[in-house]
Each structure stands twice: as structure tokens, then as C-alpha cells.
Amino acid sequence: MCDIKKLVKYADGRGLTKELVIAYKEDLRTGGKYKLSSINSFLIAANRLFEYMGWYNLRVKTYHIQKEVFMPGNRDLSKSEYKRLVQAALRKGKKRLAMIIQTLCSMGIRASELSGITVECVKNGIAEIFCKGKHRKVLVPKKMRKLLLKYIKENNIDSGAVFCTSSGKAVDRSNVWREIKALGKEACVQDKKIFPHNLRHLFAKTFYEKNKDLAKLADVLGHSSIETTRIYIKTSCNEYQRQIDLMGLV
């Protein structure tokens, strides 16, 4: 209804014609107030109304938005920044947080999947992850397994989830997000780059750089669609610029 009201306001009492709807579409684009994805949402709402009313001749095409091949550089977490976050956590005496950051990044799992990192799976070297109605197995890297086994022994964790709150519950995404966010200043990492899912993106990009196997990466990340996986391996704007400059075509 909110989207349709925009069209009603633009029409301002005028009868709806194909020309008016096309002008409305162009006005949304040139007005500078909305992203093309938002404009497409407004147009889809209008088209659904036209279909319901039987005004099929009034329907207009949405804008085709080409997928970006790079992500903004100010959102891309680098490997050095990731390592600074780990070191910052250790300097602050937050060993558990340092272990969580390394676990998320080395295994490419979601923060919500940390409960699947149990004592049993660390000992076996394979974690069984249940998320979004899907089940997958994720290997624990040898170095990470060694670190986790040492952490488990030091903290006398006999069984169950390795990372728990003081109340004994498995840590959740909000716990992790707040703790990692607090490391930004100490680690000299921009606040906008610090969120748990960026560690998963770093894993994906590093995995793809080594293997160049998109299908295998999709399996590791637990994606049903490779199109979703493509989002994870976008290079930064700066890296894309460097690759273009190295082509030497000017």
C-alpha cells in the first residue's frame, strides 16, 4: 500500500495511462531519492495492482540491475585486519573471543553455527552443522584443531559446545558481534568492517583464491545456489582497480 501511494501521489488526480506510468518510472530514477532496487519494488507493486484490476496494458518493465563484480573497499575485511582482531583479543585477555574469531574464519561457518563446534567434533576433526533445515559436515583445520584441543583442556570442557556463556548456554550471534565490535579501536580496524559474517566472507575468498572451485566452495559454505556463493568471492573495489590497471590497455 505504501508503494502504491507513491504512484497515486505522482498521478495527482490524473487518469492512469501507460505514458504516465513510464513518466513515473523515470521520475523515480532521476529524483535521486531511491536505489534502483527500491524503484523496482515500487514498480512491481504497481504492476501487481494493474494485473489485479485487469489493466495489463499499464504494466512496465523493471530496471535490469547488473550484478556488481566487486564490493566496496571499506567493507572488505583483509587477512591482516583479521589477524589484528585476533591479536587485540589476546592482548585484552579474551582468549575465548580470539578462539571464536579464528574458528569462524578458518572453518567458514556462521556465528549462529558455533553451537555445532563441540568437544566431540573437535576430537573427531569433523563438525556436523545443522542450519536452515540443512545438515553438512565441515572439516576442522589441523592447526585450528590443535588450538581448540588445547583450549578445551585448559578450560576443563568435558563435552558439548566448546564456546559457552557464563550461564552455560552456547554463545549466540549477538554475544559474538558485541565482543568483536569492541576490538575495533584496539585492532585499528574500521567499525563498518567488523561483523562476524565478514569472517565467513574472508574464508570464502581465501578458499576460492587457492582452489578456484566455486561448486566445492558452495558445498563447504552450505549454499543451495552457486549464485549465493558468488556474492562471497567478490574482490574489493581496490583489488578490482589494481587488476584493471595491470591489463595495460592504455
mmCIF file of C-alpha atoms in Angstrom:
data_model
loop_
_atom_site.group_PDB
_atom_site.id
_atom_site.type_symbol
_atom_site.label_atom_id
_atom_site.label_comp_id
_atom_site.label_asym_id
_atom_site.label_seq_id
_atom_site.Cartn_x
_atom_site.Cartn_y
_atom_site.Cartn_z
ATOM 1 C CA MET A 1 0.000 0.000 0.000
ATOM 2 C CA CYS A 2 2.858 2.337 0.825
ATOM 3 C CA ASP A 3 4.390 1.727 -2.626
ATOM 4 C CA ILE A 4 1.054 2.230 -4.420
ATOM 5 C CA LYS A 5 0.524 5.525 -2.588
ATOM 6 C CA LYS A 6 3.683 6.851 -4.266
ATOM 7 C CA LEU A 7 2.072 6.257 -7.659
ATOM 8 C CA VAL A 8 -1.214 7.861 -6.521
ATOM 9 C CA LYS A 9 0.671 10.910 -5.262
ATOM 10 C CA TYR A 10 2.570 11.229 -8.557
ATOM 11 C CA ALA A 11 -0.633 10.891 -10.630
ATOM 12 C CA ASP A 12 -2.175 13.721 -8.568
ATOM 13 C CA GLY A 13 -5.711 13.073 -9.821
ATOM 14 C CA ARG A 14 -4.725 12.363 -13.430
ATOM 15 C CA GLY A 15 -6.058 9.235 -15.103
ATOM 16 C CA LEU A 16 -3.596 6.367 -15.328
ATOM 17 C CA THR A 17 -2.104 5.849 -18.769
ATOM 18 C CA LYS A 18 0.929 3.923 -19.992
ATOM 19 C CA GLU A 19 2.670 7.267 -20.678
ATOM 20 C CA LEU A 20 2.044 8.435 -17.118
ATOM 21 C CA VAL A 21 3.363 5.192 -15.619
ATOM 22 C CA ILE A 22 6.516 5.416 -17.786
ATOM 23 C CA ALA A 23 6.997 9.020 -16.665
ATOM 24 C CA TYR A 24 6.539 7.885 -13.036
ATOM 25 C CA LYS A 25 9.222 5.231 -13.527
ATOM 26 C CA GLU A 26 11.647 7.808 -14.954
ATOM 27 C CA ASP A 27 10.850 10.319 -12.207
ATOM 28 C CA LEU A 28 11.727 7.753 -9.557
ATOM 29 C CA ARG A 29 15.092 7.130 -11.250
ATOM 30 C CA THR A 30 16.078 10.756 -11.816
ATOM 31 C CA GLY A 31 14.808 12.018 -8.478
ATOM 32 C CA GLY A 32 17.895 10.684 -6.709
ATOM 33 C CA LYS A 33 15.967 9.553 -3.640
ATOM 34 C CA TYR A 34 15.879 5.811 -4.214
ATOM 35 C CA LYS A 35 18.180 2.965 -5.240
ATOM 36 C CA LEU A 36 17.214 1.060 -8.387
ATOM 37 C CA SER A 37 16.378 -1.991 -6.267
ATOM 38 C CA SER A 38 13.856 0.101 -4.315
ATOM 39 C CA ILE A 39 12.422 1.572 -7.522
ATOM 40 C CA ASN A 40 11.928 -1.942 -8.890
ATOM 41 C CA SER A 41 9.996 -2.800 -5.743
ATOM 42 C CA PHE A 42 7.667 0.193 -6.357
ATOM 43 C CA LEU A 43 7.159 -0.828 -9.974
ATOM 44 C CA ILE A 44 6.413 -4.444 -9.081
ATOM 45 C CA ALA A 45 3.753 -3.266 -6.618
ATOM 46 C CA ALA A 46 2.183 -1.113 -9.342
ATOM 47 C CA ASN A 47 2.288 -3.980 -11.851
ATOM 48 C CA ARG A 48 0.580 -6.349 -9.411
ATOM 49 C CA LEU A 49 -2.199 -3.776 -8.921
ATOM 50 C CA PHE A 50 -2.608 -3.374 -12.687
ATOM 51 C CA GLU A 51 -2.849 -7.167 -13.078
ATOM 52 C CA TYR A 52 -5.449 -7.407 -10.329
ATOM 53 C CA MET A 53 -7.528 -4.692 -11.983
ATOM 54 C CA GLY A 54 -7.072 -6.187 -15.437
ATOM 55 C CA TRP A 55 -5.144 -3.133 -16.704
ATOM 56 C CA TYR A 56 -2.453 -5.234 -18.333
ATOM 57 C CA ASN A 57 -1.512 -2.529 -20.841
ATOM 58 C CA LEU A 58 -0.279 -0.289 -17.981
ATOM 59 C CA ARG A 59 2.442 -2.677 -16.822
ATOM 60 C CA VAL A 60 6.056 -1.501 -17.207
ATOM 61 C CA LYS A 61 9.357 -3.336 -17.096
ATOM 62 C CA THR A 62 11.570 -3.046 -14.047
ATOM 63 C CA TYR A 63 15.170 -1.845 -14.347
ATOM 64 C CA HIS A 64 17.731 -4.550 -15.068
ATOM 65 C CA ILE A 65 20.473 -4.290 -12.482
ATOM 66 C CA GLN A 66 23.756 -5.921 -13.433
ATOM 67 C CA LYS A 67 25.428 -7.716 -10.554
ATOM 68 C CA GLU A 68 28.467 -5.911 -9.181
ATOM 69 C CA VAL A 69 31.726 -7.744 -9.664
ATOM 70 C CA PHE A 70 33.367 -6.077 -6.671
ATOM 71 C CA MET A 71 32.419 -4.934 -3.209
ATOM 72 C CA PRO A 72 33.210 -1.529 -1.646
ATOM 73 C CA GLY A 73 36.744 -1.477 -0.255
ATOM 74 C CA ASN A 74 35.574 -0.006 3.028
ATOM 75 C CA ARG A 75 33.560 -3.173 3.772
ATOM 76 C CA ASP A 76 36.137 -5.785 2.799
ATOM 77 C CA LEU A 77 37.990 -7.361 5.759
ATOM 78 C CA SER A 78 41.589 -8.190 4.863
ATOM 79 C CA LYS A 79 43.634 -11.073 6.229
ATOM 80 C CA SER A 80 45.912 -8.665 8.098
ATOM 81 C CA GLU A 81 42.917 -6.961 9.721
ATOM 82 C CA TYR A 82 41.553 -10.341 10.750
ATOM 83 C CA LYS A 83 44.869 -11.219 12.393
ATOM 84 C CA ARG A 84 44.909 -7.842 14.183
ATOM 85 C CA LEU A 85 41.482 -8.621 15.636
ATOM 86 C CA VAL A 86 42.791 -11.942 16.974
ATOM 87 C CA GLN A 87 45.864 -10.263 18.490
ATOM 88 C CA ALA A 88 43.740 -7.500 20.018
ATOM 89 C CA ALA A 89 41.528 -10.090 21.700
ATOM 90 C CA LEU A 90 44.585 -11.867 23.112
ATOM 91 C CA ARG A 91 46.083 -8.596 24.403
ATOM 92 C CA LYS A 92 42.826 -7.890 26.213
ATOM 93 C CA GLY A 93 42.964 -11.326 27.814
ATOM 94 C CA LYS A 94 39.943 -12.535 25.832
ATOM 95 C CA LYS A 95 41.220 -15.963 24.865
ATOM 96 C CA ARG A 96 37.734 -17.346 24.178
ATOM 97 C CA LEU A 97 36.966 -14.486 21.790
ATOM 98 C CA ALA A 98 40.278 -14.984 19.962
ATOM 99 C CA MET A 99 39.416 -18.670 19.557
ATOM 100 C CA ILE A 100 35.915 -17.852 18.293
ATOM 101 C CA ILE A 101 37.252 -15.414 15.687
ATOM 102 C CA GLN A 102 39.767 -17.980 14.425
ATOM 103 C CA THR A 103 37.175 -20.771 14.402
ATOM 104 C CA LEU A 104 34.691 -18.715 12.380
ATOM 105 C CA CYS A 105 37.309 -17.631 9.857
ATOM 106 C CA SER A 106 39.240 -20.893 9.482
ATOM 107 C CA MET A 107 36.105 -23.020 9.072
ATOM 108 C CA GLY A 108 33.890 -20.543 7.212
ATOM 109 C CA ILE A 109 30.910 -21.157 9.482
ATOM 110 C CA ARG A 110 28.213 -18.701 10.551
ATOM 111 C CA ALA A 111 28.242 -17.266 14.087
ATOM 112 C CA SER A 112 24.881 -18.976 14.604
ATOM 113 C CA GLU A 113 26.592 -22.321 13.882
ATOM 114 C CA LEU A 114 29.135 -22.070 16.708
ATOM 115 C CA SER A 115 26.987 -24.342 18.868
ATOM 116 C CA GLY A 116 27.942 -27.117 16.427
ATOM 117 C CA ILE A 117 31.583 -26.843 17.473
ATOM 118 C CA THR A 118 31.569 -29.422 20.236
ATOM 119 C CA VAL A 119 34.297 -31.236 22.133
ATOM 120 C CA GLU A 120 33.352 -34.418 20.300
ATOM 121 C CA CYS A 121 33.595 -32.870 16.821
ATOM 122 C CA VAL A 122 36.957 -31.259 17.619
ATOM 123 C CA LYS A 123 38.341 -34.610 18.699
ATOM 124 C CA ASN A 124 36.988 -36.231 15.515
ATOM 125 C CA GLY A 125 38.181 -33.365 13.320
ATOM 126 C CA ILE A 126 34.762 -33.038 11.666
ATOM 127 C CA ALA A 127 31.957 -30.719 12.761
ATOM 128 C CA GLU A 128 28.326 -31.565 11.986
ATOM 129 C CA ILE A 129 26.433 -28.349 11.287
ATOM 130 C CA PHE A 130 22.647 -28.034 11.306
ATOM 131 C CA CYS A 131 21.352 -24.722 9.965
ATOM 132 C CA LYS A 132 18.338 -23.505 7.980
ATOM 133 C CA GLY A 133 16.949 -27.017 7.771
ATOM 134 C CA LYS A 134 20.165 -28.342 6.221
ATOM 135 C CA HIS A 135 22.927 -30.599 7.505
ATOM 136 C CA ARG A 136 26.540 -30.520 6.401
ATOM 137 C CA LYS A 137 29.910 -31.692 7.639
ATOM 138 C CA VAL A 138 32.803 -29.244 7.955
ATOM 139 C CA LEU A 139 36.431 -30.213 8.452
ATOM 140 C CA VAL A 140 38.333 -28.656 11.330
ATOM 141 C CA PRO A 141 41.730 -27.448 10.011
ATOM 142 C CA LYS A 142 44.641 -29.255 11.679
ATOM 143 C CA LYS A 143 46.124 -26.117 13.256
ATOM 144 C CA MET A 144 42.710 -24.988 14.468
ATOM 145 C CA ARG A 145 42.010 -28.450 15.883
ATOM 146 C CA LYS A 146 45.275 -28.325 17.824
ATOM 147 C CA LEU A 147 44.405 -24.883 19.240
ATOM 148 C CA LEU A 148 40.883 -25.979 20.152
ATOM 149 C CA LEU A 149 42.072 -29.160 21.888
ATOM 150 C CA LYS A 150 44.474 -27.086 23.969
ATOM 151 C CA TYR A 151 41.697 -24.596 24.798
ATOM 152 C CA ILE A 152 39.334 -27.434 25.778
ATOM 153 C CA LYS A 153 41.971 -28.948 28.079
ATOM 154 C CA GLU A 154 42.860 -25.597 29.695
ATOM 155 C CA ASN A 155 39.201 -24.853 30.419
ATOM 156 C CA ASN A 156 38.261 -28.378 31.550
ATOM 157 C CA ILE A 157 35.464 -28.706 28.994
ATOM 158 C CA ASP A 158 34.361 -32.338 29.070
ATOM 159 C CA SER A 159 31.658 -32.409 26.408
ATOM 160 C CA GLY A 160 29.137 -30.343 24.447
ATOM 161 C CA ALA A 161 29.636 -26.909 22.945
ATOM 162 C CA VAL A 162 33.152 -25.521 23.227
ATOM 163 C CA PHE A 163 32.070 -21.874 23.378
ATOM 164 C CA CYS A 164 29.552 -21.132 26.118
ATOM 165 C CA THR A 165 28.392 -18.119 28.146
ATOM 166 C CA SER A 166 28.831 -17.916 31.912
ATOM 167 C CA SER A 167 25.349 -19.438 32.269
ATOM 168 C CA GLY A 168 26.438 -22.494 30.307
ATOM 169 C CA LYS A 169 24.485 -21.747 27.135
ATOM 170 C CA ALA A 170 26.176 -21.806 23.734
ATOM 171 C CA VAL A 171 27.179 -18.307 22.625
ATOM 172 C CA ASP A 172 24.888 -16.703 20.078
ATOM 173 C CA ARG A 173 25.469 -14.245 17.261
ATOM 174 C CA SER A 174 24.667 -11.153 19.347
ATOM 175 C CA ASN A 175 27.234 -12.142 22.008
ATOM 176 C CA VAL A 176 29.921 -12.593 19.369
ATOM 177 C CA TRP A 177 29.029 -9.416 17.446
ATOM 178 C CA ARG A 178 29.257 -7.172 20.527
ATOM 179 C CA GLU A 179 32.561 -8.636 21.662
ATOM 180 C CA ILE A 180 34.241 -8.450 18.257
ATOM 181 C CA LYS A 181 32.904 -4.909 17.699
ATOM 182 C CA ALA A 182 34.633 -3.777 20.894
ATOM 183 C CA LEU A 183 38.024 -4.784 19.435
ATOM 184 C CA GLY A 184 37.882 -2.296 16.558
ATOM 185 C CA LYS A 185 39.835 0.560 18.119
ATOM 186 C CA GLU A 186 42.471 -1.714 19.656
ATOM 187 C CA ALA A 187 42.954 -3.565 16.354
ATOM 188 C CA CYS A 188 42.812 -0.406 14.178
ATOM 189 C CA VAL A 189 40.016 -1.888 12.058
ATOM 190 C CA GLN A 190 37.146 0.257 10.789
ATOM 191 C CA ASP A 191 33.918 -0.304 12.676
ATOM 192 C CA LYS A 192 31.922 -0.962 9.469
ATOM 193 C CA LYS A 193 34.155 -3.951 8.665
ATOM 194 C CA ILE A 194 33.619 -5.676 11.986
ATOM 195 C CA PHE A 195 30.793 -8.183 11.944
ATOM 196 C CA PRO A 196 31.000 -11.980 12.264
ATOM 197 C CA HIS A 197 29.780 -12.712 8.729
ATOM 198 C CA ASN A 198 32.758 -10.827 7.277
ATOM 199 C CA LEU A 199 34.970 -13.599 8.670
ATOM 200 C CA ARG A 200 32.961 -16.078 6.587
ATOM 201 C CA HIS A 201 33.462 -13.870 3.531
ATOM 202 C CA LEU A 202 37.224 -13.829 4.153
ATOM 203 C CA PHE A 203 37.229 -17.644 4.368
ATOM 204 C CA ALA A 204 35.312 -17.871 1.075
ATOM 205 C CA LYS A 205 37.639 -15.522 -0.793
ATOM 206 C CA THR A 206 40.762 -17.250 0.539
ATOM 207 C CA PHE A 207 39.365 -20.711 -0.313
ATOM 208 C CA TYR A 208 38.475 -19.627 -3.848
ATOM 209 C CA GLU A 209 41.874 -17.997 -4.438
ATOM 210 C CA LYS A 210 43.517 -21.342 -3.612
ATOM 211 C CA ASN A 211 41.119 -23.735 -5.372
ATOM 212 C CA LYS A 212 39.129 -21.767 -7.995
ATOM 213 C CA ASP A 213 36.327 -24.295 -7.439
ATOM 214 C CA LEU A 214 33.031 -22.447 -6.976
ATOM 215 C CA ALA A 215 30.918 -25.614 -6.691
ATOM 216 C CA LYS A 216 33.101 -27.040 -3.921
ATOM 217 C CA LEU A 217 33.042 -23.712 -2.085
ATOM 218 C CA ALA A 218 29.224 -23.685 -2.269
ATOM 219 C CA ASP A 219 29.188 -27.131 -0.636
ATOM 220 C CA VAL A 220 31.586 -26.040 2.113
ATOM 221 C CA LEU A 221 29.543 -22.926 2.875
ATOM 222 C CA GLY A 222 26.276 -24.830 2.771
ATOM 223 C CA HIS A 223 24.739 -22.876 -0.106
ATOM 224 C CA SER A 224 21.974 -24.369 -2.247
ATOM 225 C CA SER A 225 22.720 -21.934 -5.054
ATOM 226 C CA ILE A 226 26.085 -21.036 -6.575
ATOM 227 C CA GLU A 227 24.672 -17.555 -7.208
ATOM 228 C CA THR A 228 24.709 -17.019 -3.442
ATOM 229 C CA THR A 229 28.316 -18.181 -3.295
ATOM 230 C CA ARG A 230 29.321 -15.658 -5.977
ATOM 231 C CA ILE A 231 28.464 -12.845 -3.559
ATOM 232 C CA TYR A 232 31.087 -14.136 -1.153
ATOM 233 C CA ILE A 233 34.000 -14.084 -3.586
ATOM 234 C CA LYS A 234 33.692 -10.540 -4.865
ATOM 235 C CA THR A 235 37.032 -8.771 -4.776
ATOM 236 C CA SER A 236 37.328 -5.371 -3.165
ATOM 237 C CA CYS A 237 36.975 -2.251 -5.256
ATOM 238 C CA ASN A 238 40.700 -1.517 -4.771
ATOM 239 C CA GLU A 239 41.724 -5.022 -5.882
ATOM 240 C CA TYR A 240 39.445 -4.827 -8.906
ATOM 241 C CA GLN A 241 41.008 -1.461 -9.811
ATOM 242 C CA ARG A 242 44.501 -2.974 -9.482
ATOM 243 C CA GLN A 243 43.579 -5.857 -11.823
ATOM 244 C CA ILE A 244 42.133 -3.469 -14.401
ATOM 245 C CA ASP A 245 45.243 -1.229 -14.249
ATOM 246 C CA LEU A 246 47.563 -4.218 -14.755
ATOM 247 C CA MET A 247 45.889 -5.054 -18.070
ATOM 248 C CA GLY A 248 47.977 -2.330 -19.725
ATOM 249 C CA LEU A 249 45.434 -1.453 -22.387
ATOM 250 C CA VAL A 250 46.061 2.307 -22.193
#
